[in-house]
Tab-separated table of C-alpha atoms and ligand atoms in Angstrom:
chain	number	residue	atom	x	y	z
A	1	ARG	CA	-15.476	22.882	-7.118
A	2	LEU	CA	-16.898	21.511	-10.368
A	3	ASN	CA	-14.208	18.824	-10.423
A	4	GLU	CA	-15.072	17.903	-6.891
A	5	LEU	CA	-18.775	17.637	-7.776
A	6	LYS	CA	-18.008	15.485	-10.798
A	7	ALA	CA	-15.824	13.197	-8.724
A	8	GLN	CA	-18.513	12.953	-6.036
A	9	PHE	CA	-21.112	12.061	-8.665
A	10	PHE	CA	-18.797	9.402	-10.030
A	11	THR	CA	-18.291	7.908	-6.550
A	12	ASP	CA	-22.023	7.900	-5.875
A	13	ILE	CA	-22.734	6.035	-9.109
A	14	THR	CA	-19.980	3.551	-8.367
A	15	HIS	CA	-21.440	3.019	-4.953
A	16	GLU	CA	-24.906	2.505	-6.413
A	17	LEU	CA	-23.570	-0.238	-8.671
A	18	ARG	CA	-22.646	-2.340	-5.690
A	19	THR	CA	-26.200	-3.010	-4.497
A	20	PRO	CA	-27.580	-4.601	-7.677
A	21	LEU	CA	-24.310	-6.423	-8.125
A	22	THR	CA	-24.577	-7.941	-4.662
A	23	LEU	CA	-28.134	-8.931	-5.544
A	24	ILE	CA	-26.886	-10.753	-8.636
A	25	MET	CA	-24.115	-12.496	-6.753
A	26	GLY	CA	-26.361	-13.838	-3.994
A	27	PRO	CA	-28.816	-15.775	-6.199
A	28	ALA	CA	-25.986	-16.907	-8.501
A	29	LYS	CA	-24.251	-18.418	-5.486
A	30	GLU	CA	-27.428	-20.201	-4.415
A	31	LEU	CA	-27.970	-21.464	-7.936
A	32	ALA	CA	-24.425	-22.795	-8.104
A	33	ALA	CA	-25.020	-24.722	-4.875
A	34	GLU	CA	-27.957	-26.654	-6.380
A	35	ASN	CA	-26.930	-30.193	-7.171
A	36	ASN	CA	-29.474	-31.009	-9.867
A	37	LEU	CA	-28.138	-28.528	-12.458
A	38	SER	CA	-27.445	-29.665	-15.989
A	39	GLU	CA	-23.858	-29.384	-17.180
A	40	THR	CA	-24.677	-26.386	-19.388
A	41	ALA	CA	-26.523	-24.553	-16.645
A	42	SER	CA	-23.705	-25.203	-14.211
A	43	LYS	CA	-21.149	-23.804	-16.666
A	44	GLN	CA	-23.227	-20.720	-17.242
A	45	VAL	CA	-23.718	-20.102	-13.556
A	46	THR	CA	-19.965	-20.311	-13.057
A	47	LEU	CA	-19.542	-17.733	-15.802
A	48	ILE	CA	-22.069	-15.408	-14.174
A	49	GLN	CA	-20.290	-15.753	-10.848
A	50	ARG	CA	-16.849	-15.185	-12.267
A	51	ASN	CA	-17.844	-12.034	-14.097
A	52	ALA	CA	-19.942	-10.659	-11.261
A	53	HIS	CA	-16.892	-11.033	-9.009
A	54	LYS	CA	-14.740	-9.318	-11.580
A	55	LEU	CA	-17.152	-6.412	-11.799
A	56	MET	CA	-17.296	-6.153	-8.009
A	57	ARG	CA	-13.527	-6.062	-7.899
A	58	LEU	CA	-13.446	-3.178	-10.374
A	59	VAL	CA	-16.111	-1.271	-8.490
A	60	ASN	CA	-14.180	-1.715	-5.249
A	61	GLN	CA	-11.002	-0.511	-6.896
A	62	LEU	CA	-12.765	2.607	-8.107
A	63	MET	CA	-14.101	3.314	-4.632
A	64	GLU	CA	-10.702	2.804	-3.076
A	65	PHE	CA	-9.056	5.022	-5.619
A	66	ARG	CA	-11.522	7.805	-5.020
A	67	LYS	CA	-10.907	7.538	-1.278
A	68	ILE	CA	-7.196	8.111	-1.817
A	69	GLU	CA	-7.752	11.043	-4.128
A	70	LYS	CA	-9.931	12.649	-1.495
A	71	GLU	CA	-7.547	11.920	1.374
A	72	LYS	CA	-4.687	13.380	-0.597
A	73	MET	CA	-6.140	16.816	-0.236
A	74	ASP	CA	-5.748	17.148	3.510
A	75	ILE	CA	-2.301	17.043	5.005
A	76	TYR	CA	-1.492	17.950	8.600
A	77	ILE	CA	2.232	18.389	8.994
A	78	GLN	CA	3.569	18.429	12.534
A	79	ARG	CA	6.790	17.761	14.353
A	80	CYS	CA	6.894	14.030	15.072
A	81	ASN	CA	9.172	11.570	16.727
A	82	ILE	CA	9.919	9.338	13.760
A	83	THR	CA	11.493	6.573	15.851
A	84	GLU	CA	8.315	6.373	17.920
A	85	LEU	CA	6.168	6.127	14.788
A	86	LEU	CA	8.387	3.404	13.387
A	87	ASN	CA	8.396	1.547	16.706
A	88	SER	CA	4.634	1.435	16.656
A	89	THR	CA	4.678	-0.054	13.133
A	90	TYR	CA	7.270	-2.539	14.333
A	91	GLU	CA	5.056	-3.542	17.271
A	92	SER	CA	2.049	-4.099	14.995
A	93	PHE	CA	4.004	-6.441	12.766
A	94	LYS	CA	5.927	-8.273	15.490
A	95	PRO	CA	3.241	-10.957	16.075
A	96	MET	CA	3.119	-11.761	12.346
A	97	ALA	CA	6.917	-11.947	12.265
A	98	ASN	CA	6.927	-14.339	15.236
A	99	ASN	CA	4.275	-16.537	13.665
A	100	ARG	CA	6.181	-16.839	10.441
A	101	ASN	CA	9.631	-17.043	11.964
A	102	ILE	CA	10.663	-13.881	10.183
A	103	GLU	CA	13.443	-11.827	11.738
A	104	LEU	CA	12.041	-8.299	11.949
A	105	LYS	CA	14.497	-5.561	12.915
A	106	VAL	CA	14.499	-1.798	13.356
A	107	LEU	CA	17.740	0.127	13.061
A	108	TYR	CA	17.995	3.807	13.884
A	109	GLN	CA	20.931	6.100	13.334
A	110	GLN	CA	20.065	7.857	16.600
A	111	THR	CA	17.580	7.221	19.425
A	112	ASP	CA	15.203	10.056	18.606
A	113	ILE	CA	14.734	11.401	15.136
A	114	PHE	CA	12.360	14.337	14.907
A	115	ALA	CA	10.951	15.473	11.597
A	116	GLU	CA	7.983	17.347	10.243
A	117	VAL	CA	5.485	14.932	8.714
A	118	ASP	CA	1.795	14.122	8.751
A	119	PRO	CA	1.915	11.233	11.252
A	120	ASP	CA	-1.107	9.316	9.868
A	121	LYS	CA	0.155	9.551	6.322
A	122	PHE	CA	3.700	8.730	7.338
A	123	GLU	CA	2.472	5.572	9.064
A	124	LYS	CA	0.452	4.624	5.973
A	125	ILE	CA	3.500	5.002	3.727
A	126	ILE	CA	5.619	2.741	5.922
A	127	TYR	CA	2.843	0.299	6.800
A	128	ASN	CA	2.212	-0.467	3.104
A	129	LEU	CA	5.898	-1.096	2.514
A	130	VAL	CA	6.280	-3.386	5.523
A	131	LEU	CA	3.079	-5.247	4.668
A	132	ASN	CA	4.440	-5.862	1.171
A	133	ALA	CA	7.730	-7.076	2.608
A	134	PHE	CA	5.726	-9.700	4.516
A	135	LYS	CA	3.467	-10.556	1.574
A	136	TYR	CA	6.362	-11.115	-0.790
A	137	SER	CA	8.715	-12.996	1.533
A	138	ASP	CA	8.715	-16.587	2.644
A	139	ASN	CA	8.875	-17.751	6.233
A	140	GLU	CA	12.291	-17.651	7.945
A	141	SER	CA	13.391	-14.571	6.010
A	142	GLN	CA	14.509	-11.137	7.227
A	143	ILE	CA	12.839	-7.759	7.131
A	144	SER	CA	14.419	-4.583	8.403
A	145	LEU	CA	13.306	-1.034	8.877
A	146	LYS	CA	15.978	1.644	8.969
A	147	ALA	CA	15.850	5.373	9.611
A	148	ALA	CA	18.580	7.966	9.236
A	149	ILE	CA	19.231	11.592	8.398
A	150	GLU	CA	21.460	11.897	5.360
A	151	ASP	CA	22.788	14.850	3.451
A	152	THR	CA	22.227	14.700	-0.275
A	153	GLU	CA	24.174	15.974	-3.265
A	154	THR	CA	22.087	19.120	-3.308
A	155	GLY	CA	23.274	19.964	0.188
A	156	THR	CA	19.889	19.532	1.855
A	157	ASP	CA	19.278	16.974	4.579
A	158	MET	CA	16.833	14.165	3.985
A	159	LEU	CA	15.060	11.823	6.321
A	160	VAL	CA	15.715	8.412	4.777
A	161	ILE	CA	13.585	5.381	5.643
A	162	GLU	CA	14.435	1.978	4.231
A	163	VAL	CA	12.293	-1.146	4.229
A	164	GLU	CA	14.406	-4.089	3.230
A	165	ASP	CA	13.387	-7.712	2.716
A	166	THR	CA	15.060	-10.925	1.622
A	167	GLY	CA	11.927	-12.003	-0.267
A	168	ILE	CA	11.073	-13.002	-3.812
A	169	GLY	CA	12.214	-9.742	-5.419
A	170	ILE	CA	10.915	-7.890	-8.473
A	171	ALA	CA	12.228	-8.405	-11.996
A	172	GLU	CA	13.845	-5.338	-13.537
A	173	GLU	CA	11.180	-4.876	-16.230
A	174	HIS	CA	8.451	-4.418	-13.610
A	175	GLN	CA	10.309	-2.085	-11.295
A	176	SER	CA	9.312	1.156	-12.979
A	177	LYS	CA	5.640	0.163	-13.103
A	178	ILE	CA	4.927	-1.136	-9.614
A	179	PHE	CA	4.052	2.345	-8.333
A	180	ASP	CA	1.265	2.685	-10.914
A	181	ARG	CA	-2.205	2.102	-9.622
A	182	PHE	CA	-3.560	-1.447	-10.012
A	183	TYR	CA	-0.231	-2.784	-11.288
A	184	GLN	CA	0.598	-6.205	-9.853
A	185	VAL	CA	3.439	-8.580	-10.623
A	186	HIS	CA	2.750	-11.480	-8.305
A	187	HIS	CA	-0.982	-11.967	-8.750
A	188	LYS	CA	-1.137	-15.211	-6.825
A	189	ARG	CA	0.107	-13.718	-3.595
A	190	THR	CA	-2.170	-10.718	-3.574
A	191	GLN	CA	-5.754	-9.871	-2.917
A	192	ASN	CA	-8.260	-9.157	-5.623
A	193	THR	CA	-8.521	-5.461	-4.988
A	194	GLY	CA	-4.768	-5.020	-4.775
A	195	GLY	CA	-2.250	-3.064	-6.727
A	196	ILE	CA	-2.700	0.250	-4.976
A	197	GLY	CA	-0.528	-0.028	-1.849
A	198	LEU	CA	2.572	1.318	-3.557
A	199	TYR	CA	0.564	3.910	-5.425
A	200	ILE	CA	-0.692	5.178	-2.056
A	201	SER	CA	2.810	5.193	-0.549
A	202	LYS	CA	4.177	7.085	-3.522
A	203	THR	CA	1.347	9.624	-3.622
A	204	LEU	CA	1.617	10.335	0.100
A	205	THR	CA	5.411	10.594	-0.058
A	206	GLU	CA	5.200	13.088	-2.896
A	207	GLN	CA	2.638	15.041	-0.959
A	208	HIS	CA	5.351	15.533	1.671
A	209	GLY	CA	7.692	16.758	-1.061
A	210	GLY	CA	9.599	13.469	-0.962
A	211	THR	CA	10.433	10.610	-3.293
A	212	ILE	CA	10.331	6.829	-3.116
A	213	THR	CA	12.609	4.392	-4.936
A	214	VAL	CA	12.984	0.649	-5.290
A	215	SER	CA	15.987	-1.542	-5.748
A	216	SER	CA	15.459	-5.260	-6.132
A	217	GLU	CA	16.861	-8.492	-7.400
A	218	GLU	CA	14.659	-11.463	-8.231
A	219	GLY	CA	15.058	-14.269	-5.750
A	220	LYS	CA	17.215	-12.134	-3.435
A	221	GLY	CA	15.046	-9.364	-2.055
A	222	THR	CA	13.815	-5.841	-2.293
A	223	THR	CA	14.559	-2.490	-0.676
A	224	PHE	CA	12.187	0.440	-0.793
A	225	THR	CA	13.663	3.800	0.199
A	226	VAL	CA	11.588	6.814	1.158
A	227	PHE	CA	13.314	10.207	1.082
A	228	LEU	CA	11.543	12.997	2.928
A	229	PRO	CA	12.704	16.598	3.211
A	230	TYR	CA	14.243	17.220	6.603
A	231	SER	CA	14.816	20.681	7.937
A	232	SER	CA	17.402	21.360	10.593
A	233	HIS	CA	14.632	23.404	12.160
A	234	SER	CA	13.036	20.131	13.368
A	235	ALA	CA	16.347	19.050	14.856
A	236	ALA	CA	16.741	22.338	16.679
A	237	LEU	CA	13.264	22.027	18.092
A	238	SER	CA	14.045	18.602	19.473
A	239	GLN	CA	16.909	19.779	21.628
B	1	ADP	P1	-0.443	-5.370	-3.997
B	1	ADP	O1	-1.761	-5.184	-3.326
B	1	ADP	O2	-0.518	-6.209	-5.233
B	1	ADP	O3	0.639	-5.807	-3.052
B	1	ADP	P2	1.121	-2.907	-4.304
B	1	ADP	O4	0.807	-1.638	-5.027
B	1	ADP	O5	1.410	-2.785	-2.856
B	1	ADP	O6	-0.085	-3.903	-4.563
B	1	ADP	O7	2.364	-3.577	-5.023
B	1	ADP	C1	2.375	-3.709	-6.444
B	1	ADP	C2	3.140	-4.941	-6.867
B	1	ADP	O8	4.540	-4.773	-6.615
B	1	ADP	C3	2.740	-6.191	-6.097
B	1	ADP	O9	1.634	-6.832	-6.707
B	1	ADP	C4	3.997	-7.029	-6.145
B	1	ADP	O10	4.033	-7.806	-7.313
B	1	ADP	C5	5.127	-6.006	-6.212
B	1	ADP	N1	5.786	-5.810	-4.898
B	1	ADP	C6	5.534	-4.821	-4.014
B	1	ADP	N2	6.328	-4.910	-2.922
B	1	ADP	C7	7.118	-5.990	-3.122
B	1	ADP	C8	8.163	-6.618	-2.364
B	1	ADP	N3	8.555	-6.145	-1.170
B	1	ADP	N4	8.759	-7.721	-2.898
B	1	ADP	C9	8.361	-8.185	-4.107
B	1	ADP	N5	7.400	-7.651	-4.865
B	1	ADP	C10	6.775	-6.566	-4.388
């Protein structure tokens, strides 16, 4: 309870910082638009703007992070049709794929795969991975989404979801760090408040008792694999 109160206090303060910051950014922008500024004044205004933006970015990251931490607490597991959930993700990305001439495919081991997941969180996990596949791939490339039930070495079945792209790839030295919050490799392609998509996917996967891995080669492409526990109970229910 105390932790929760502390975290709430922290979020409130962070939130409060945004108002004065916005009020600094507004006048700075107007000042920068003036055309009779001396060279020194113009340089200083640029500096004010740059740092105000940086501060805003940090504040937004903190807010976003807090939102995830809070969301993490509630999980509503239910029996879901995984192929349906994946189809809906596929449909949301299809227009973007068409626009960019990207071949987007879904491949299922069987027509209906039922598993016990939190549907909202499951969609978030996959959505982040597919969005990244688009962000880090050029036009005319390929992205595929695969789902299957596989038995593992430990003898338990796993629901395995793969998001594969033929994009720019991730160098080996970054691969272990990309799941950390705020870690970004390709700064130019991303938004200012980025670096948390994979952190979210990982956190939510682990909340389901699952794991997420990456395998990638620079210049060739990347595959993210999500392993979620799958009980035969769900399969029995589906019949
Ligand atoms: P971002 O908002 O920067 O995309 P993420 O947490 O989703 O944040 O990803 C972290 C970093 O991992 C990205 O900045 C990018 O450099 C790298 N990355 C993630 N997915 C891919 C991918 N499919 N292909 C290449 N690089 C990727």
